[in-house]
């Protein structure tokens, strides 16, 4: 337990307490790196020391790993004080790791996110069998041997004509500070602010990169290019089989409801913010309530929506607030949180006294929404895609339907090239 509050949830989270296997906080369900960490966790420090040691063993560079100073929590190695200042002046202010600053906290957050300890060391993983432990060690060793590198910061020689930044394509001139990556090829260099992961576009923390197919990546996204990552436990999937749904992957046993953790294999589920929920939990947590009858709208029930209001898509609920005329498939007039069939009804008058405007209202073309049906093997979030055609000042409501997805099981043959 890091016992630090969540930067996203504030006082609602009493402090980080790790979930049994998800690597999230049991209180707020945010990731560990979203919580305030004022110093590098012990396990990460050990892993970083080993990572740098492995890099030096596999690298022709004799530079050290960078160190702290009185002003900065970390600086690129081998630079004079004025060059350190020149390097950090190229970065956004909130990314400069001044001691006890937002930049230092951002560095720790990125160390946790970009270099997950469970991508390298079996002891940080959940319930690996001996064969999987062996495979993870081989996977980690191969990545370090063939892909791991650390950028070197130095002044571009003034005697040379300059080079092109590999990220932005702009010129790097003689005397400019630049980052060089040996695995990317001789002369490959970047502006300091451009030395980013090709996948997430985040600055590469402590200049640590993994090179693959001409691109540089952070450790997390490089690993994901080679093997799938479980969306639930955040670990690399080493088993022969996994669950794939909506373009994401899970260990077979981890494809479960994010709330109650009931298995979802072969069951209907609803995806919300990349997290799967069983139908019961989704209804209890996120179901809308009908503005007419006050009851919740089930996921199997159609609904109407307008300006944040919701109704059951039945005649008894979606109807004129005065005369109770059903409004499904009809124009309606919203006023003060209620819906009406005509202007007289909205004014509390007898609807028989309609004027020419109401006749024109009824003659407006009624639009229809395309039918959508769930199909096996497809993926559609049940975030209630509702259609409302605006015919100002009158609106046409369109009935919507709930959608569900189905799990696809397949053999995972994602091996290192």
PDB file of N, CA and C in Angstrom, residues 340-416:
ATOM      1  N   UNK A 340     -44.845  17.997 -24.720  1.00  0.00           N
ATOM      2  CA  UNK A 340     -46.252  18.212 -25.055  1.00  0.00           C
ATOM      3  C   UNK A 340     -46.479  17.900 -26.522  1.00  0.00           C
ATOM      4  N   UNK A 341     -47.743  17.629 -26.835  1.00  0.00           N
ATOM      5  CA  UNK A 341     -48.090  17.304 -28.218  1.00  0.00           C
ATOM      6  C   UNK A 341     -48.331  18.549 -29.053  1.00  0.00           C
ATOM      7  N   UNK A 342     -48.618  19.678 -28.405  1.00  0.00           N
ATOM      8  CA  UNK A 342     -48.965  20.898 -29.140  1.00  0.00           C
ATOM      9  C   UNK A 342     -48.701  22.118 -28.275  1.00  0.00           C
ATOM     10  N   UNK A 343     -48.747  23.272 -28.914  1.00  0.00           N
ATOM     11  CA  UNK A 343     -48.540  24.502 -28.170  1.00  0.00           C
ATOM     12  C   UNK A 343     -49.665  24.766 -27.171  1.00  0.00           C
ATOM     13  N   UNK A 344     -50.931  24.559 -27.519  1.00  0.00           N
ATOM     14  CA  UNK A 344     -51.986  24.759 -26.506  1.00  0.00           C
ATOM     15  C   UNK A 344     -51.781  23.904 -25.264  1.00  0.00           C
ATOM     16  N   UNK A 345     -51.403  22.624 -25.443  1.00  0.00           N
ATOM     17  CA  UNK A 345     -51.170  21.777 -24.271  1.00  0.00           C
ATOM     18  C   UNK A 345     -50.019  22.318 -23.430  1.00  0.00           C
ATOM     19  N   UNK A 346     -48.983  22.828 -24.093  1.00  0.00           N
ATOM     20  CA  UNK A 346     -47.842  23.354 -23.342  1.00  0.00           C
ATOM     21  C   UNK A 346     -48.206  24.601 -22.560  1.00  0.00           C
ATOM     22  N   UNK A 347     -49.299  25.300 -22.988  1.00  0.00           N
ATOM     23  CA  UNK A 347     -49.756  26.515 -22.306  1.00  0.00           C
ATOM     24  C   UNK A 347     -50.901  26.222 -21.345  1.00  0.00           C
ATOM     25  N   UNK A 348     -51.256  24.954 -21.202  1.00  0.00           N
ATOM     26  CA  UNK A 348     -52.340  24.587 -20.299  1.00  0.00           C
ATOM     27  C   UNK A 348     -53.713  24.817 -20.873  1.00  0.00           C
ATOM     28  N   UNK A 349     -53.809  24.965 -22.197  1.00  0.00           N
ATOM     29  CA  UNK A 349     -55.090  25.217 -22.846  1.00  0.00           C
ATOM     30  C   UNK A 349     -55.677  23.917 -23.384  1.00  0.00           C
ATOM     31  N   UNK A 350     -56.927  24.003 -23.793  1.00  0.00           N
ATOM     32  CA  UNK A 350     -57.593  22.858 -24.404  1.00  0.00           C
ATOM     33  C   UNK A 350     -56.943  22.584 -25.754  1.00  0.00           C
ATOM     34  N   UNK A 351     -56.475  21.375 -26.012  1.00  0.00           N
ATOM     35  CA  UNK A 351     -55.807  21.091 -27.283  1.00  0.00           C
ATOM     36  C   UNK A 351     -56.697  21.257 -28.495  1.00  0.00           C
ATOM     37  N   UNK A 352     -58.026  21.335 -28.327  1.00  0.00           N
ATOM     38  CA  UNK A 352     -58.909  21.532 -29.475  1.00  0.00           C
ATOM     39  C   UNK A 352     -58.748  22.914 -30.076  1.00  0.00           C
ATOM     40  N   UNK A 353     -58.167  23.860 -29.284  1.00  0.00           N
ATOM     41  CA  UNK A 353     -58.004  25.228 -29.762  1.00  0.00           C
ATOM     42  C   UNK A 353     -56.688  25.403 -30.487  1.00  0.00           C
ATOM     43  N   UNK A 354     -56.274  24.429 -31.260  1.00  0.00           N
ATOM     44  CA  UNK A 354     -54.986  24.513 -31.951  1.00  0.00           C
ATOM     45  C   UNK A 354     -55.066  25.526 -33.063  1.00  0.00           C
ATOM     46  N   UNK A 355     -53.942  26.161 -33.313  1.00  0.00           N
ATOM     47  CA  UNK A 355     -53.871  27.164 -34.361  1.00  0.00           C
ATOM     48  C   UNK A 355     -53.145  26.591 -35.560  1.00  0.00           C
ATOM     49  N   UNK A 356     -52.919  27.460 -36.543  1.00  0.00           N
ATOM     50  CA  UNK A 356     -52.282  27.011 -37.777  1.00  0.00           C
ATOM     51  C   UNK A 356     -50.872  26.522 -37.552  1.00  0.00           C
ATOM     52  N   UNK A 357     -50.216  27.081 -36.512  1.00  0.00           N
ATOM     53  CA  UNK A 357     -48.852  26.629 -36.221  1.00  0.00           C
ATOM     54  C   UNK A 357     -48.858  25.156 -35.855  1.00  0.00           C
ATOM     55  N   UNK A 358     -49.907  24.722 -35.084  1.00  0.00           N
ATOM     56  CA  UNK A 358     -49.972  23.324 -34.687  1.00  0.00           C
ATOM     57  C   UNK A 358     -50.274  22.428 -35.881  1.00  0.00           C
ATOM     58  N   UNK A 359     -51.057  22.949 -36.833  1.00  0.00           N
ATOM     59  CA  UNK A 359     -51.307  22.171 -38.036  1.00  0.00           C
ATOM     60  C   UNK A 359     -50.017  21.969 -38.804  1.00  0.00           C
ATOM     61  N   UNK A 360     -49.233  23.035 -38.862  1.00  0.00           N
ATOM     62  CA  UNK A 360     -47.937  22.924 -39.539  1.00  0.00           C
ATOM     63  C   UNK A 360     -47.031  21.962 -38.796  1.00  0.00           C
ATOM     64  N   UNK A 361     -47.130  22.001 -37.449  1.00  0.00           N
ATOM     65  CA  UNK A 361     -46.312  21.110 -36.628  1.00  0.00           C
ATOM     66  C   UNK A 361     -46.609  19.656 -36.977  1.00  0.00           C
ATOM     67  N   UNK A 362     -47.901  19.302 -37.093  1.00  0.00           N
ATOM     68  CA  UNK A 362     -48.273  17.923 -37.352  1.00  0.00           C
ATOM     69  C   UNK A 362     -47.898  17.486 -38.761  1.00  0.00           C
ATOM     70  N   UNK A 363     -47.699  18.435 -39.665  1.00  0.00           N
ATOM     71  CA  UNK A 363     -47.398  18.070 -41.046  1.00  0.00           C
ATOM     72  C   UNK A 363     -45.920  17.882 -41.307  1.00  0.00           C
ATOM     73  N   UNK A 364     -45.102  18.119 -40.275  1.00  0.00           N
ATOM     74  CA  UNK A 364     -43.671  17.942 -40.464  1.00  0.00           C
ATOM     75  C   UNK A 364     -43.367  16.480 -40.737  1.00  0.00           C
ATOM     76  N   UNK A 365     -42.331  16.273 -41.503  1.00  0.00           N
ATOM     77  CA  UNK A 365     -41.959  14.907 -41.854  1.00  0.00           C
ATOM     78  C   UNK A 365     -41.421  14.181 -40.622  1.00  0.00           C
ATOM     79  N   UNK A 366     -41.869  12.973 -40.408  1.00  0.00           N
ATOM     80  CA  UNK A 366     -41.403  12.161 -39.294  1.00  0.00           C
ATOM     81  C   UNK A 366     -40.248  11.301 -39.781  1.00  0.00           C
ATOM     82  N   UNK A 367     -39.098  11.481 -39.127  1.00  0.00           N
ATOM     83  CA  UNK A 367     -37.922  10.701 -39.518  1.00  0.00           C
ATOM     84  C   UNK A 367     -37.924   9.379 -38.778  1.00  0.00           C
ATOM     85  N   UNK A 368     -37.225   8.433 -39.304  1.00  0.00           N
ATOM     86  CA  UNK A 368     -37.108   7.132 -38.637  1.00  0.00           C
ATOM     87  C   UNK A 368     -35.654   6.761 -38.522  1.00  0.00           C
ATOM     88  N   UNK A 369     -35.309   6.119 -37.417  1.00  0.00           N
ATOM     89  CA  UNK A 369     -33.931   5.702 -37.176  1.00  0.00           C
ATOM     90  C   UNK A 369     -33.711   4.331 -37.767  1.00  0.00           C
ATOM     91  N   UNK A 370     -32.514   4.065 -38.258  1.00  0.00           N
ATOM     92  CA  UNK A 370     -32.228   2.737 -38.789  1.00  0.00           C
ATOM     93  C   UNK A 370     -32.276   1.703 -37.687  1.00  0.00           C
ATOM     94  N   UNK A 371     -32.863   0.538 -38.007  1.00  0.00           N
ATOM     95  CA  UNK A 371     -32.882  -0.551 -37.044  1.00  0.00           C
ATOM     96  C   UNK A 371     -31.471  -1.065 -36.844  1.00  0.00           C
ATOM     97  N   UNK A 372     -31.133  -1.373 -35.606  1.00  0.00           N
ATOM     98  CA  UNK A 372     -29.833  -1.957 -35.302  1.00  0.00           C
ATOM     99  C   UNK A 372     -30.068  -3.221 -34.504  1.00  0.00           C
ATOM    100  N   UNK A 373     -29.411  -4.290 -34.893  1.00  0.00           N
ATOM    101  CA  UNK A 373     -29.582  -5.559 -34.212  1.00  0.00           C
ATOM    102  C   UNK A 373     -28.232  -6.081 -33.800  1.00  0.00           C
ATOM    103  N   UNK A 374     -28.132  -6.687 -32.618  1.00  0.00           N
ATOM    104  CA  UNK A 374     -26.866  -7.293 -32.204  1.00  0.00           C
ATOM    105  C   UNK A 374     -26.563  -8.502 -33.058  1.00  0.00           C
ATOM    106  N   UNK A 375     -25.335  -8.690 -33.390  1.00  0.00           N
ATOM    107  CA  UNK A 375     -24.942  -9.867 -34.161  1.00  0.00           C
ATOM    108  C   UNK A 375     -23.729 -10.494 -33.525  1.00  0.00           C
ATOM    109  N   UNK A 376     -23.638 -11.784 -33.571  1.00  0.00           N
ATOM    110  CA  UNK A 376     -22.556 -12.491 -32.901  1.00  0.00           C
ATOM    111  C   UNK A 376     -21.224 -12.125 -33.540  1.00  0.00           C
ATOM    112  N   UNK A 377     -20.236 -11.850 -32.669  1.00  0.00           N
ATOM    113  CA  UNK A 377     -18.913 -11.516 -33.166  1.00  0.00           C
ATOM    114  C   UNK A 377     -18.730 -10.041 -33.432  1.00  0.00           C
ATOM    115  N   UNK A 378     -19.774  -9.229 -33.242  1.00  0.00           N
ATOM    116  CA  UNK A 378     -19.625  -7.789 -33.437  1.00  0.00           C
ATOM    117  C   UNK A 378     -19.444  -7.124 -32.100  1.00  0.00           C
ATOM    118  N   UNK A 379     -19.023  -5.868 -32.136  1.00  0.00           N
ATOM    119  CA  UNK A 379     -18.815  -5.146 -30.883  1.00  0.00           C
ATOM    120  C   UNK A 379     -19.453  -3.781 -30.979  1.00  0.00           C
ATOM    121  N   UNK A 380     -20.358  -3.499 -30.066  1.00  0.00           N
ATOM    122  CA  UNK A 380     -21.026  -2.208 -30.013  1.00  0.00           C
ATOM    123  C   UNK A 380     -21.198  -1.813 -28.565  1.00  0.00           C
ATOM    124  N   UNK A 381     -20.644  -0.673 -28.147  1.00  0.00           N
ATOM    125  CA  UNK A 381     -20.821  -0.220 -26.770  1.00  0.00           C
ATOM    126  C   UNK A 381     -22.279   0.126 -26.522  1.00  0.00           C
ATOM    127  N   UNK A 382     -22.773  -0.214 -25.361  1.00  0.00           N
ATOM    128  CA  UNK A 382     -24.145   0.119 -24.995  1.00  0.00           C
ATOM    129  C   UNK A 382     -24.172   1.459 -24.274  1.00  0.00           C
ATOM    130  N   UNK A 383     -23.640   2.489 -24.932  1.00  0.00           N
ATOM    131  CA  UNK A 383     -23.655   3.819 -24.352  1.00  0.00           C
ATOM    132  C   UNK A 383     -24.884   4.582 -24.828  1.00  0.00           C
ATOM    133  N   UNK A 384     -25.924   3.838 -25.267  1.00  0.00           N
ATOM    134  CA  UNK A 384     -27.205   4.415 -25.671  1.00  0.00           C
ATOM    135  C   UNK A 384     -27.038   5.466 -26.752  1.00  0.00           C
ATOM    136  N   UNK A 385     -26.784   5.039 -27.959  1.00  0.00           N
ATOM    137  CA  UNK A 385     -26.712   5.977 -29.066  1.00  0.00           C
ATOM    138  C   UNK A 385     -28.144   6.324 -29.461  1.00  0.00           C
ATOM    139  N   UNK A 386     -28.574   7.491 -29.100  1.00  0.00           N
ATOM    140  CA  UNK A 386     -29.959   7.892 -29.289  1.00  0.00           C
ATOM    141  C   UNK A 386     -30.048   8.925 -30.397  1.00  0.00           C
ATOM    142  N   UNK A 387     -31.115   8.845 -31.157  1.00  0.00           N
ATOM    143  CA  UNK A 387     -31.299   9.783 -32.250  1.00  0.00           C
ATOM    144  C   UNK A 387     -32.455  10.729 -31.942  1.00  0.00           C
ATOM    145  N   UNK A 388     -32.220  12.019 -32.072  1.00  0.00           N
ATOM    146  CA  UNK A 388     -33.291  13.004 -31.941  1.00  0.00           C
ATOM    147  C   UNK A 388     -33.117  13.997 -33.081  1.00  0.00           C
ATOM    148  N   UNK A 389     -34.101  14.062 -33.984  1.00  0.00           N
ATOM    149  CA  UNK A 389     -34.002  14.985 -35.105  1.00  0.00           C
ATOM    150  C   UNK A 389     -34.578  16.327 -34.692  1.00  0.00           C
ATOM    151  N   UNK A 390     -33.803  17.371 -34.846  1.00  0.00           N
ATOM    152  CA  UNK A 390     -34.253  18.695 -34.447  1.00  0.00           C
ATOM    153  C   UNK A 390     -35.038  19.342 -35.590  1.00  0.00           C
ATOM    154  N   UNK A 391     -36.280  19.747 -35.312  1.00  0.00           N
ATOM    155  CA  UNK A 391     -37.083  20.489 -36.266  1.00  0.00           C
ATOM    156  C   UNK A 391     -37.563  21.746 -35.554  1.00  0.00           C
ATOM    157  N   UNK A 392     -36.589  22.563 -35.152  1.00  0.00           N
ATOM    158  CA  UNK A 392     -36.790  23.704 -34.259  1.00  0.00           C
ATOM    159  C   UNK A 392     -38.038  24.510 -34.638  1.00  0.00           C
ATOM    160  N   UNK A 393     -38.897  24.862 -33.625  1.00  0.00           N
ATOM    161  CA  UNK A 393     -38.709  24.591 -32.201  1.00  0.00           C
ATOM    162  C   UNK A 393     -39.265  23.236 -31.763  1.00  0.00           C
ATOM    163  N   UNK A 394     -39.689  22.412 -32.717  1.00  0.00           N
ATOM    164  CA  UNK A 394     -40.272  21.121 -32.392  1.00  0.00           C
ATOM    165  C   UNK A 394     -39.252  20.038 -32.681  1.00  0.00           C
ATOM    166  N   UNK A 395     -39.212  19.002 -31.844  1.00  0.00           N
ATOM    167  CA  UNK A 395     -38.234  17.935 -32.002  1.00  0.00           C
ATOM    168  C   UNK A 395     -38.916  16.621 -32.295  1.00  0.00           C
ATOM    169  N   UNK A 396     -38.244  15.800 -33.094  1.00  0.00           N
ATOM    170  CA  UNK A 396     -38.773  14.479 -33.402  1.00  0.00           C
ATOM    171  C   UNK A 396     -37.965  13.433 -32.651  1.00  0.00           C
ATOM    172  N   UNK A 397     -38.580  12.689 -31.764  1.00  0.00           N
ATOM    173  CA  UNK A 397     -37.881  11.639 -31.018  1.00  0.00           C
ATOM    174  C   UNK A 397     -37.842  10.360 -31.820  1.00  0.00           C
ATOM    175  N   UNK A 398     -36.744   9.667 -31.735  1.00  0.00           N
ATOM    176  CA  UNK A 398     -36.590   8.406 -32.442  1.00  0.00           C
ATOM    177  C   UNK A 398     -36.323   7.302 -31.438  1.00  0.00           C
ATOM    178  N   UNK A 399     -36.980   6.208 -31.554  1.00  0.00           N
ATOM    179  CA  UNK A 399     -36.826   5.111 -30.600  1.00  0.00           C
ATOM    180  C   UNK A 399     -35.469   4.441 -30.779  1.00  0.00           C
ATOM    181  N   UNK A 400     -34.878   4.053 -29.668  1.00  0.00           N
ATOM    182  CA  UNK A 400     -33.579   3.386 -29.715  1.00  0.00           C
ATOM    183  C   UNK A 400     -33.684   1.991 -29.128  1.00  0.00           C
ATOM    184  N   UNK A 401     -32.645   1.214 -29.347  1.00  0.00           N
ATOM    185  CA  UNK A 401     -32.624  -0.166 -28.885  1.00  0.00           C
ATOM    186  C   UNK A 401     -31.334  -0.431 -28.143  1.00  0.00           C
ATOM    187  N   UNK A 402     -31.380  -1.340 -27.184  1.00  0.00           N
ATOM    188  CA  UNK A 402     -30.164  -1.755 -26.477  1.00  0.00           C
ATOM    189  C   UNK A 402     -29.386  -2.716 -27.358  1.00  0.00           C
ATOM    190  N   UNK A 403     -28.072  -2.706 -27.198  1.00  0.00           N
ATOM    191  CA  UNK A 403     -27.211  -3.588 -27.981  1.00  0.00           C
ATOM    192  C   UNK A 403     -26.295  -4.359 -27.056  1.00  0.00           C
ATOM    193  N   UNK A 404     -25.928  -5.543 -27.471  1.00  0.00           N
ATOM    194  CA  UNK A 404     -25.039  -6.360 -26.666  1.00  0.00           C
ATOM    195  C   UNK A 404     -23.957  -6.957 -27.544  1.00  0.00           C
ATOM    196  N   UNK A 405     -22.882  -7.342 -26.898  1.00  0.00           N
ATOM    197  CA  UNK A 405     -21.791  -7.971 -27.609  1.00  0.00           C
ATOM    198  C   UNK A 405     -21.621  -9.396 -27.128  1.00  0.00           C
ATOM    199  N   UNK A 406     -20.854 -10.163 -27.856  1.00  0.00           N
ATOM    200  CA  UNK A 406     -20.630 -11.554 -27.504  1.00  0.00           C
ATOM    201  C   UNK A 406     -19.136 -11.813 -27.439  1.00  0.00           C
ATOM    202  N   UNK A 407     -18.750 -12.722 -26.584  1.00  0.00           N
ATOM    203  CA  UNK A 407     -17.337 -13.029 -26.385  1.00  0.00           C
ATOM    204  C   UNK A 407     -16.847 -13.925 -27.506  1.00  0.00           C
ATOM    205  N   UNK A 408     -15.652 -13.658 -27.982  1.00  0.00           N
ATOM    206  CA  UNK A 408     -14.993 -14.538 -28.931  1.00  0.00           C
ATOM    207  C   UNK A 408     -13.793 -15.174 -28.256  1.00  0.00           C
ATOM    208  N   UNK A 409     -13.687 -16.490 -28.329  1.00  0.00           N
ATOM    209  CA  UNK A 409     -12.545 -17.188 -27.771  1.00  0.00           C
ATOM    210  C   UNK A 409     -11.663 -17.653 -28.923  1.00  0.00           C
ATOM    211  N   UNK A 410     -10.372 -17.560 -28.727  1.00  0.00           N
ATOM    212  CA  UNK A 410      -9.478 -17.996 -29.791  1.00  0.00           C
ATOM    213  C   UNK A 410      -8.131 -18.364 -29.202  1.00  0.00           C
ATOM    214  N   UNK A 411      -7.360 -19.088 -29.973  1.00  0.00           N
ATOM    215  CA  UNK A 411      -6.011 -19.417 -29.556  1.00  0.00           C
ATOM    216  C   UNK A 411      -5.119 -18.216 -29.780  1.00  0.00           C
ATOM    217  N   UNK A 412      -4.275 -17.934 -28.821  1.00  0.00           N
ATOM    218  CA  UNK A 412      -3.363 -16.794 -28.923  1.00  0.00           C
ATOM    219  C   UNK A 412      -2.008 -17.294 -29.394  1.00  0.00           C
ATOM    220  N   UNK A 413      -1.643 -16.947 -30.607  1.00  0.00           N
ATOM    221  CA  UNK A 413      -0.368 -17.392 -31.158  1.00  0.00           C
ATOM    222  C   UNK A 413       0.558 -16.214 -31.401  1.00  0.00           C
ATOM    223  N   UNK A 414       0.538 -15.268 -30.459  1.00  0.00           N
ATOM    224  CA  UNK A 414       1.359 -14.065 -30.594  1.00  0.00           C
ATOM    225  C   UNK A 414       2.755 -14.366 -30.064  1.00  0.00           C
ATOM    226  N   UNK A 415       3.681 -14.682 -30.918  1.00  0.00           N
ATOM    227  CA  UNK A 415       5.035 -15.016 -30.499  1.00  0.00           C
ATOM    228  C   UNK A 415       6.014 -13.952 -30.951  1.00  0.00           C
ATOM    229  N   UNK A 416       7.131 -13.918 -30.306  1.00  0.00           N
ATOM    230  CA  UNK A 416       8.177 -12.996 -30.732  1.00  0.00           C
ATOM    231  C   UNK A 416       8.630 -13.353 -32.134  1.00  0.00           C
TER     232      UNK A 416
END
